[in-house]
Coordinates of N, CA and C in Angstrom, one line a residue:
M1 N 17.3 -12.6 -11.0 CA 15.5 -12.2 -10.7 C 14.7 -13.3 -10.2
L2 N 14.0 -12.9 -9.3 CA 13.0 -13.9 -8.9 C 11.7 -14.0 -10.0
A3 N 11.7 -15.0 -9.7 CA 10.2 -15.5 -11.3 C 8.5 -15.0 -10.5
W4 N 9.1 -14.3 -10.6 CA 7.3 -13.5 -9.6 C 6.1 -14.0 -10.2
P5 N 5.4 -14.1 -11.2 CA 4.5 -14.3 -11.1 C 4.2 -16.0 -11.0
A6 N 5.5 -17.0 -10.8 CA 5.6 -18.2 -10.4 C 4.8 -18.2 -8.7
I7 N 6.0 -16.9 -7.7 CA 5.7 -17.1 -6.4 C 4.5 -16.0 -6.4
A8 N 3.8 -15.2 -6.8 CA 2.5 -14.9 -6.5 C 1.6 -16.2 -6.6
S9 N 1.6 -17.1 -7.3 CA 0.3 -17.9 -7.9 C 0.4 -18.6 -6.4
S10 N 2.4 -19.1 -5.4 CA 1.8 -19.9 -4.7 C 1.2 -19.1 -3.4
A11 N 1.7 -18.1 -3.0 CA 1.2 -17.5 -2.2 C -0.4 -17.8 -1.9
P12 N -0.3 -18.4 -0.2 CA -1.7 -18.8 0.1 C -2.9 -17.8 0.5
A13 N -3.8 -18.3 0.1 CA -4.8 -17.4 0.1 C -5.0 -16.7 1.3
T14 N -5.8 -15.7 1.7 CA -6.2 -15.3 3.3 C -6.9 -15.8 3.4
A15 N -7.1 -16.0 4.9 CA -8.4 -16.8 5.4 C -9.4 -16.0 5.7
I16 N -9.2 -14.3 6.1 CA -9.8 -13.6 6.2 C -10.4 -12.7 4.6
A17 N -11.0 -12.3 4.5 CA -11.3 -12.0 3.2 C -13.2 -10.5 3.1
L18 N -12.8 -9.6 3.1 CA -13.8 -8.3 3.2 C -14.7 -8.6 2.2
T19 N -16.0 -8.1 2.4 CA -17.2 -8.4 1.5 C -16.5 -7.2 0.3
P20 N -17.7 -7.5 -0.8 CA -17.1 -6.5 -1.5 C -17.0 -5.4 -1.5
A21 N -18.5 -4.7 -0.5 CA -18.5 -3.7 0.2 C -17.7 -3.0 1.1
Q22 N -17.1 -3.7 1.7 CA -15.8 -3.5 2.6 C -14.9 -3.6 1.7
S23 N -14.6 -4.0 0.9 CA -13.2 -4.0 -0.1 C -13.5 -2.4 -0.2
R24 N -14.5 -1.8 -1.2 CA -14.8 -0.8 -1.4 C -14.2 0.7 -0.6
S25 N -14.8 0.3 0.6 CA -14.9 1.2 2.1 C -12.9 1.0 2.3
F26 N -12.6 0.2 2.0 CA -11.0 0.1 2.4 C -10.3 1.0 1.5
R27 N -10.5 0.9 0.1 CA -9.7 1.6 -1.1 C -10.1 2.4 -0.6
A28 N -11.3 3.8 -0.3 CA -11.6 4.8 0.0 C -10.3 5.6 1.0
W29 N -10.9 4.4 2.1 CA -10.2 5.0 3.5 C -8.2 4.9 2.8
M30 N -8.0 3.8 2.3 CA -6.6 3.5 2.0 C -6.1 5.2 1.3
T31 N -6.8 5.2 0.2 CA -6.3 6.4 -0.4 C -6.4 7.1 -0.2
H32 N -7.2 7.9 1.1 CA -7.6 8.8 1.3 C -6.6 9.1 2.7
I33 N -6.1 8.1 3.6 CA -4.9 8.0 4.5 C -4.1 8.7 3.7
V34 N -3.4 7.5 2.5 CA -2.2 8.0 2.2 C -2.2 9.5 1.4
A35 N -2.9 10.0 0.7 CA -3.3 11.3 0.4 C -3.0 12.6 1.6
T36 N -3.4 12.3 2.7 CA -3.5 13.1 3.8 C -2.2 13.0 4.6
Q37 N -0.8 12.3 4.1 CA 0.4 11.8 4.8 C 0.9 12.7 4.0
L38 N 0.6 12.6 2.1 CA 1.2 13.9 1.4 C 0.5 15.0 1.5
K39 N -0.3 15.3 2.0 CA -0.6 16.8 1.9 C -0.5 17.1 3.3
A40 N -0.7 17.0 4.3 CA 0.4 17.3 5.2 C 1.2 16.8 6.3
G41 N 1.9 16.1 5.4 CA 3.3 15.3 6.2 C 3.1 14.2 7.4
P42 N 4.1 13.7 7.4 CA 3.1 12.3 8.0 C 3.0 12.1 9.8
T43 N 2.3 11.9 10.0 CA 1.9 11.9 11.2 C 2.5 11.3 12.2
P44 N 2.8 11.8 13.4 CA 3.7 11.3 14.5 C 3.4 9.6 14.8
R45 N 2.3 9.3 14.3 CA 1.7 8.0 15.0 C 2.3 7.0 13.7
W46 N 2.7 7.6 12.6 CA 3.1 6.9 11.4 C 4.7 6.8 11.8
Q47 N 5.6 5.4 12.0 CA 6.6 5.1 12.9 C 8.2 5.2 11.7
Q48 N 6.9 3.6 11.3 CA 8.5 3.1 10.2 C 8.5 3.6 9.0
R49 N 8.9 4.7 8.6 CA 9.2 5.9 7.5 C 10.0 5.1 6.2
D50 N 9.0 4.2 5.8 CA 9.9 3.7 4.1 C 8.4 3.1 3.2
C51 N 9.3 2.4 2.1 CA 8.0 2.2 1.5 C 7.0 1.5 1.8
V52 N 7.3 0.2 2.5 CA 6.3 -0.9 3.1 C 5.7 -0.4 4.7
G53 N 6.0 0.6 5.1 CA 5.8 1.0 6.2 C 4.7 1.9 6.1
L54 N 4.6 2.5 4.7 CA 3.6 3.7 4.5 C 2.2 2.4 4.2
V55 N 2.4 1.3 3.3 CA 1.5 0.6 3.2 C 0.9 0.2 4.4
R56 N 2.1 -0.5 5.5 CA 1.2 -1.2 6.7 C 0.4 0.2 7.4
F57 N 1.3 1.1 7.7 CA 0.0 2.0 8.1 C -1.3 2.5 7.4
A58 N -1.1 2.5 6.2 CA -2.6 2.9 5.6 C -3.2 2.0 6.0
V59 N -2.7 1.0 5.9 CA -3.9 -0.5 6.0 C -4.5 -0.6 7.3
A60 N -3.8 -0.4 8.6 CA -4.1 0.2 9.7 C -5.0 1.2 10.5
E61 N -4.6 2.0 9.6 CA -5.6 2.9 9.9 C -6.9 3.0 9.1
S62 N -7.0 2.8 8.3 CA -7.8 2.6 7.2 C -8.8 1.4 7.6
L63 N -8.7 0.3 8.4 CA -9.4 -1.0 8.8 C -9.9 -0.4 10.4
R64 N -9.4 0.9 11.0 CA -9.8 1.0 12.4 C -11.1 1.5 12.6
E65 N -12.0 1.6 13.7 CA -12.8 2.5 13.8 C -12.6 4.3 13.7
H66 N -12.6 4.9 13.1 CA -12.7 6.2 13.1 C -13.8 6.8 13.9
D67 N -13.7 7.2 15.3 CA -14.1 7.9 15.8 C -13.5 9.4 15.9
E68 N -14.8 10.0 16.9 CA -14.4 11.2 16.9 C -13.5 12.0 17.2
K69 N -12.5 11.0 18.5 CA -11.2 11.0 18.8 C -10.3 10.9 17.7
W70 N -10.3 10.3 17.2 CA -9.2 10.2 16.0 C -10.0 10.9 14.3
K71 N -10.8 11.1 14.2 CA -10.9 12.2 13.6 C -10.8 13.6 14.2
R72 N -10.7 13.8 15.2 CA -10.2 15.3 16.1 C -8.4 15.2 15.8
A73 N -8.0 14.1 16.3 CA -6.2 14.0 15.9 C -6.2 13.7 14.9
N74 N -6.7 13.4 13.8 CA -6.2 13.7 12.5 C -6.4 14.7 11.7
G75 N -7.0 15.5 12.1 CA -7.6 17.3 11.2 C -8.6 16.4 10.4
M76 N -9.7 15.5 10.8 CA -10.5 15.5 10.1 C -12.2 15.4 10.3
L77 N -11.9 16.7 11.2 CA -13.5 16.5 12.2 C -14.3 17.4 10.9
G78 N -15.4 17.4 10.5 CA -16.2 18.5 9.8 C -15.8 17.9 8.3
T79 N -14.9 17.1 8.2 CA -14.4 16.7 6.5 C -15.4 15.5 5.8
A80 N -15.4 15.6 4.7 CA -16.2 14.6 3.5 C -15.1 13.5 4.1
L81 N -15.9 11.8 4.6 CA -15.0 10.7 5.0 C -15.9 9.3 4.2
P82 N -15.2 8.9 3.7 CA -15.4 7.4 3.0 C -16.6 6.6 4.1
P83 N -17.5 5.8 4.0 CA -18.1 5.0 4.7 C -17.1 3.8 5.4
E84 N -17.4 4.2 6.7 CA -16.4 3.0 7.5 C -16.8 1.4 6.9
V85 N -15.2 0.9 7.0 CA -15.5 -0.6 6.3 C -16.1 -1.3 7.3
E86 N -16.5 -1.2 8.5 CA -17.7 -2.1 9.8 C -16.7 -3.4 9.6
L87 N -15.7 -3.7 10.5 CA -15.1 -5.2 10.6 C -16.4 -5.7 11.8
D88 N -16.3 -6.9 11.4 CA -16.8 -7.6 12.7 C -15.5 -7.9 13.5
Q89 N -15.8 -8.9 14.4 CA -14.8 -9.1 15.4 C -13.8 -10.0 14.8
A90 N -14.6 -11.0 14.1 CA -13.7 -12.0 13.2 C -12.7 -11.3 12.4
T91 N -12.9 -10.5 11.7 CA -12.1 -9.8 10.5 C -11.5 -8.8 11.6
Q92 N -11.2 -8.3 13.1 CA -10.8 -7.6 12.8 C -9.1 -7.7 13.0
A93 N -8.8 -9.2 13.1 CA -7.5 -9.3 12.7 C -6.9 -8.9 11.8
V94 N -7.4 -8.6 11.1 CA -6.2 -8.5 9.6 C -5.8 -7.2 9.6
R95 N -6.1 -6.6 10.4 CA -4.9 -5.1 10.6 C -3.9 -5.0 10.8
H96 N -3.8 -6.3 11.6 CA -2.5 -5.8 12.0 C -1.4 -7.6 12.2
Q97 N -2.1 -8.5 11.5 CA -1.8 -9.9 11.1 C -1.3 -10.1 9.7
W98 N 0.0 -10.0 9.5 CA 0.3 -10.3 7.7 C 1.5 -11.6 8.1
R99 N 1.2 -12.4 6.9 CA 1.6 -13.6 7.1 C 3.7 -13.4 6.8
L100 N 4.1 -13.9 7.4 CA 5.7 -13.9 6.9 C 6.1 -15.0 6.3
A101 N 6.7 -14.9 6.1 CA 7.7 -16.1 4.9 C 7.6 -17.7 6.1
D102 N 7.9 -17.6 6.7 CA 7.8 -18.8 7.7 C 6.6 -19.4 8.3
G103 N 5.4 -18.8 7.5 CA 4.1 -19.3 8.1 C 3.5 -18.5 9.3
T104 N 4.2 -17.5 9.6 CA 3.8 -16.8 11.3 C 3.3 -16.1 10.7
T105 N 3.0 -15.0 11.9 CA 2.2 -13.6 11.3 C 2.5 -12.8 12.5
S106 N 2.3 -11.1 11.9 CA 3.3 -10.2 12.6 C 3.1 -9.1 12.5
A107 N 2.7 -7.7 13.1 CA 2.4 -6.5 12.3 C 3.3 -5.7 11.9
Y108 N 4.5 -6.9 11.8 CA 5.6 -6.1 11.2 C 5.6 -7.1 9.7
V109 N 6.1 -6.7 8.5 CA 6.4 -7.3 7.2 C 6.8 -6.6 6.1
S110 N 7.6 -7.0 5.6 CA 8.7 -6.9 4.8 C 8.0 -6.6 3.7
A111 N 8.6 -5.7 2.6 CA 8.4 -5.4 1.2 C 7.9 -6.5 0.5
I112 N 9.0 -7.3 0.4 CA 9.0 -8.7 -0.1 C 7.7 -9.7 0.0
E113 N 7.7 -9.7 1.5 CA 6.7 -10.7 2.0 C 5.5 -10.0 2.0
M114 N 5.3 -8.9 2.2 CA 4.3 -8.6 2.0 C 3.6 -8.5 0.2
V115 N 4.1 -8.9 -1.0 CA 3.8 -9.3 -2.0 C 3.6 -10.8 -1.9
Q116 N 4.4 -11.4 -1.4 CA 4.7 -13.1 -1.8 C 3.7 -13.5 -0.9
E117 N 3.7 -12.9 0.1 CA 2.7 -13.5 1.5 C 1.1 -13.0 1.6
N118 N 1.1 -11.8 1.5 CA 0.3 -11.1 1.7 C -1.1 -10.3 0.2
A119 N -0.8 -11.2 -0.9 CA -0.8 -9.7 -2.4 C -1.0 -11.2 -3.4
R120 N -1.9 -10.6 -4.5 CA -1.4 -11.9 -5.4 C -1.0 -10.8 -6.7
F121 N -1.0 -11.5 -7.4 CA -0.1 -10.8 -9.2 C -1.3 -10.9 -9.7
R122 N -1.5 -9.3 -10.3 CA -2.5 -8.8 -11.0 C -2.1 -8.7 -12.2
G123 N -0.5 -8.9 -12.6 CA -0.2 -8.6 -14.2 C 0.7 -7.0 -14.0
K124 N 1.3 -7.2 -15.2 CA 2.3 -6.0 -15.4 C 1.8 -4.8 -16.1
D125 N 0.2 -4.4 -16.2 CA -0.1 -3.5 -17.3 C -1.3 -2.8 -16.4
C126 N -0.6 -1.6 -16.2 CA -1.4 -0.5 -14.9 C -2.4 -0.4 -14.9
N127 N -3.3 -0.3 -16.4 CA -4.4 -0.4 -16.2 C -5.3 -1.0 -15.5
Q128 N -4.7 -2.4 -14.7 CA -5.7 -3.3 -14.4 C -5.3 -3.0 -13.0
A129 N -4.8 -2.4 -12.3 CA -4.7 -1.9 -11.0 C -6.2 -0.8 -10.2
A130 N -6.3 -1.1 -9.6 CA -7.5 -0.2 -8.7 C -6.8 0.6 -7.3
P131 N -7.1 1.9 -6.9 CA -7.0 2.0 -5.7 C -6.5 1.6 -4.6
G132 N -5.4 1.4 -4.3 CA -5.0 0.8 -3.3 C -4.3 -0.3 -3.5
D133 N -3.7 -0.2 -4.7 CA -3.7 -1.7 -5.3 C -1.8 -1.6 -5.4
L134 N -1.0 -2.0 -5.3 CA 0.4 -1.5 -5.2 C 1.7 -2.1 -6.2
L135 N 2.4 -1.3 -6.6 CA 3.2 -1.5 -7.7 C 4.7 -1.9 -7.1
F136 N 5.2 -3.0 -7.2 CA 6.3 -3.7 -6.7 C 7.3 -3.9 -7.8
F137 N 8.5 -3.0 -7.5 CA 9.9 -3.2 -8.3 C 11.0 -3.9 -7.2
D138 N 11.4 -5.0 -8.0 CA 13.1 -5.8 -7.7 C 14.1 -5.2 -8.1
Q139 N 14.9 -4.7 -7.1 CA 16.3 -3.8 -7.7 C 17.4 -4.9 -7.5
G140 N 17.2 -6.0 -7.3 CA 18.2 -7.0 -7.2 C 18.3 -6.9 -5.5
D141 N 19.1 -6.0 -5.0 CA 19.5 -6.2 -3.9 C 18.4 -5.2 -2.5
A142 N 17.3 -4.4 -3.1 CA 16.4 -4.0 -2.9 C 14.9 -4.5 -3.5
Q143 N 14.5 -4.1 -2.5 CA 12.8 -3.8 -3.0 C 12.0 -2.7 -2.6
H144 N 10.9 -2.3 -3.4 CA 9.7 -1.0 -3.3 C 8.8 -1.3 -3.7
L145 N 7.8 -1.1 -3.0 CA 6.5 -0.8 -3.2 C 5.9 0.9 -3.5
M146 N 4.9 0.7 -4.2 CA 4.4 2.3 -4.5 C 2.7 1.9 -4.6
V147 N 2.0 3.2 -4.0 CA 0.9 2.3 -3.8 C -0.4 2.9 -5.5
W148 N -1.0 2.6 -5.7 CA -1.5 3.3 -7.2 C -2.6 4.1 -6.3
M149 N -3.1 5.2 -6.5 CA -4.1 6.4 -6.0 C -5.4 6.4 -7.3
N150 N -5.0 6.2 -7.8 CA -6.0 6.0 -9.5 C -5.3 7.0 -10.6
S151 N -5.2 8.6 -10.0 CA -4.8 9.5 -10.2 C -3.4 9.8 -10.2
Y152 N -2.6 9.0 -9.6 CA -1.7 9.1 -9.6 C -1.1 7.9 -8.7
I153 N 0.4 8.0 -8.6 CA 1.3 7.0 -7.5 C 1.7 7.5 -6.1
A154 N 1.3 7.2 -5.4 CA 2.6 7.7 -4.1 C 3.3 6.6 -3.6
Y155 N 4.3 6.9 -3.1 CA 5.4 6.1 -2.5 C 6.6 6.9 -1.2
H156 N 7.5 6.0 -0.6 CA 8.2 6.6 0.1 C 9.7 6.1 0.0
T157 N 10.1 7.2 -0.5 CA 11.6 6.7 -0.7 C 12.2 6.1 0.2
G158 N 12.1 6.0 1.1 CA 13.0 5.2 2.3 C 13.9 5.7 3.6
T159 N 14.2 7.2 2.8 CA 14.9 7.9 3.8 C 14.4 9.1 3.9
V160 N 14.4 10.0 5.1 CA 13.9 10.8 5.9 C 15.5 12.1 6.2
T161 N 15.0 13.0 5.8 CA 15.9 14.4 6.3 C 15.2 15.6 7.0
T162 N 15.3 16.5 7.3 CA 15.6 17.3 7.7 C 14.7 18.5 7.0
T163 N 15.0 18.3 6.2 CA 14.1 18.6 4.8 C 13.2 17.8 3.7
D164 N 13.6 17.0 3.8 CA 12.7 16.0 2.8 C 11.8 14.5 3.7
N165 N 10.8 14.5 3.6 CA 10.1 13.5 4.4 C 10.2 12.5 3.7
G166 N 10.1 12.3 2.5 CA 10.4 11.0 1.7 C 9.1 10.6 1.1
L167 N 8.1 11.6 1.2 CA 7.0 10.8 0.7 C 6.9 11.6 -0.9
R168 N 6.5 11.0 -1.9 CA 6.6 11.6 -3.1 C 5.3 11.2 -4.1
A169 N 4.5 12.0 -4.7 CA 3.4 11.3 -5.7 C 3.9 11.9 -7.0
V170 N 3.6 11.0 -8.4 CA 4.1 10.9 -9.4 C 3.3 10.6 -10.5
K171 N 2.5 11.2 -11.4 CA 1.7 10.3 -12.6 C 2.3 9.3 -13.2
L172 N 1.7 8.3 -13.5 CA 2.1 7.3 -14.2 C 3.1 7.9 -15.4
R173 N 2.2 9.0 -16.6 CA 3.3 9.2 -17.3 C 4.8 9.8 -17.1
E174 N 4.9 10.2 -15.8 CA 6.0 11.0 -15.5 C 6.9 9.7 -14.7
L175 N 6.4 8.5 -14.3 CA 6.8 7.4 -13.8 C 7.4 7.0 -15.5
Q176 N 6.9 6.7 -16.0 CA 7.2 5.8 -17.5 C 8.3 6.7 -18.0
A177 N 9.0 7.9 -17.7 CA 9.8 8.4 -18.6 C 11.3 9.0 -17.9
W178 N 10.7 8.5 -16.8 CA 12.3 8.3 -15.8 C 13.1 8.1 -16.7
R179 N 14.3 8.8 -16.7 CA 15.5 8.5 -17.0 C 16.2 7.3 -16.6
D180 N 15.9 7.3 -15.0 CA 16.2 5.5 -14.8 C 15.1 4.7 -15.2
T181 N 15.9 3.6 -16.3 CA 14.1 2.8 -16.8 C 14.5 2.3 -15.6
R182 N 15.0 1.4 -14.8 CA 14.5 0.7 -14.0 C 13.4 1.1 -13.1
W183 N 13.0 2.0 -12.8 CA 11.5 2.3 -12.1 C 10.5 2.5 -12.9
H184 N 10.6 2.3 -14.7 CA 9.8 2.4 -15.5 C 8.2 1.1 -15.0
P185 N 7.4 1.2 -14.9 CA 6.2 0.2 -14.6 C 5.5 -0.3 -16.2
T186 N 6.5 -1.2 -16.5 CA 6.0 -1.7 -18.2 C 6.2 -2.7 -18.2
Q187 N 5.3 -3.6 -19.5 CA 6.2 -4.8 -19.1 C 7.2 -5.4 -19.7
D188 N 8.1 -4.5 -20.5 CA 9.6 -4.8 -20.5 C 10.6 -4.3 -20.1
N189 N 10.0 -4.0 -18.4 CA 11.2 -3.9 -17.6 C 11.1 -5.0 -16.4
P190 N 12.6 -5.8 -16.8 CA 12.6 -6.8 -15.8 C 12.2 -6.2 -13.9
N191 N 12.6 -5.2 -14.0 CA 12.7 -4.6 -12.3 C 11.3 -4.5 -11.9
F192 N 10.5 -4.2 -12.8 CA 9.3 -4.2 -12.7 C 8.3 -5.4 -12.4
A193 N 8.0 -5.5 -10.9 CA 7.4 -6.9 -10.8 C 6.0 -7.3 -11.0
G194 N 5.6 -5.7 -11.1 CA 4.0 -5.9 -11.5 C 3.0 -5.2 -10.3
V195 N 1.8 -5.5 -10.6 CA 1.0 -5.0 -9.7 C 0.1 -6.3 -9.0
Y196 N -0.2 -5.9 -7.4 CA 0.0 -6.7 -6.7 C -1.4 -6.6 -6.2
R197 N -2.3 -7.0 -5.6 CA -3.6 -7.1 -4.7 C -3.1 -7.5 -3.6
L198 N -3.8 -6.7 -2.2 CA -3.8 -7.2 -1.1 C -4.6 -8.2 -1.2
N199 N -4.1 -9.4 -0.1 CA -5.2 -10.7 -0.4 C -6.6 -10.6 0.1
F200 N -7.0 -10.0 1.4 CA -7.9 -9.7 1.8 C -9.1 -9.0 1.0
L201 N -8.6 -8.4 0.0 CA -9.6 -7.9 -0.6 C -10.4 -8.3 -1.9
S202 N -11.7 -8.3 -2.0 CA -12.5 -8.7 -3.0 C -13.0 -7.9 -4.3
A203 N -12.5 -7.4 -4.0 CA -13.0 -6.6 -5.1 C -12.3 -5.1 -4.9

């Protein structure tokens, strides 16, 4: 088992940081994008459908410009939407530049690199989570991310069939009561690495 707090503390800080106002808008957009996938089903534009793929997709969609064409394509014309994040040219790079373990950047990042290289450890108390934060589980031979949505937790199972898109929404109390204790987001569960916050968020 990995020593997660030590690894988390060694992850480098991102060179790009959103302002507090931008961070709040991002959180609102990220949870909105995830909730839309849960409600309407995965958009065809989301191609890598697994737990970290959901996070990568939601981040990229949250940080883009949401013009009329985008709203029409996503069925959001005439609906109430969060304020734009309004990135300048210097911060646009955060959309598709995930840091990898070897120090390079890529539009693709694995679940373990997502938290080790692109997020900071917040603790193992879910009360410390804010919307858009990540819950990370290490099951030894596999790692898994979930998204804190404030009133519930969203995730993708990593498996897609003709009858199951893999998306799930679960209340915290329900997850804490699962028969398989490896998935309990509690301080005494060694498989729960904790709550992580994306490095580029300042609030």
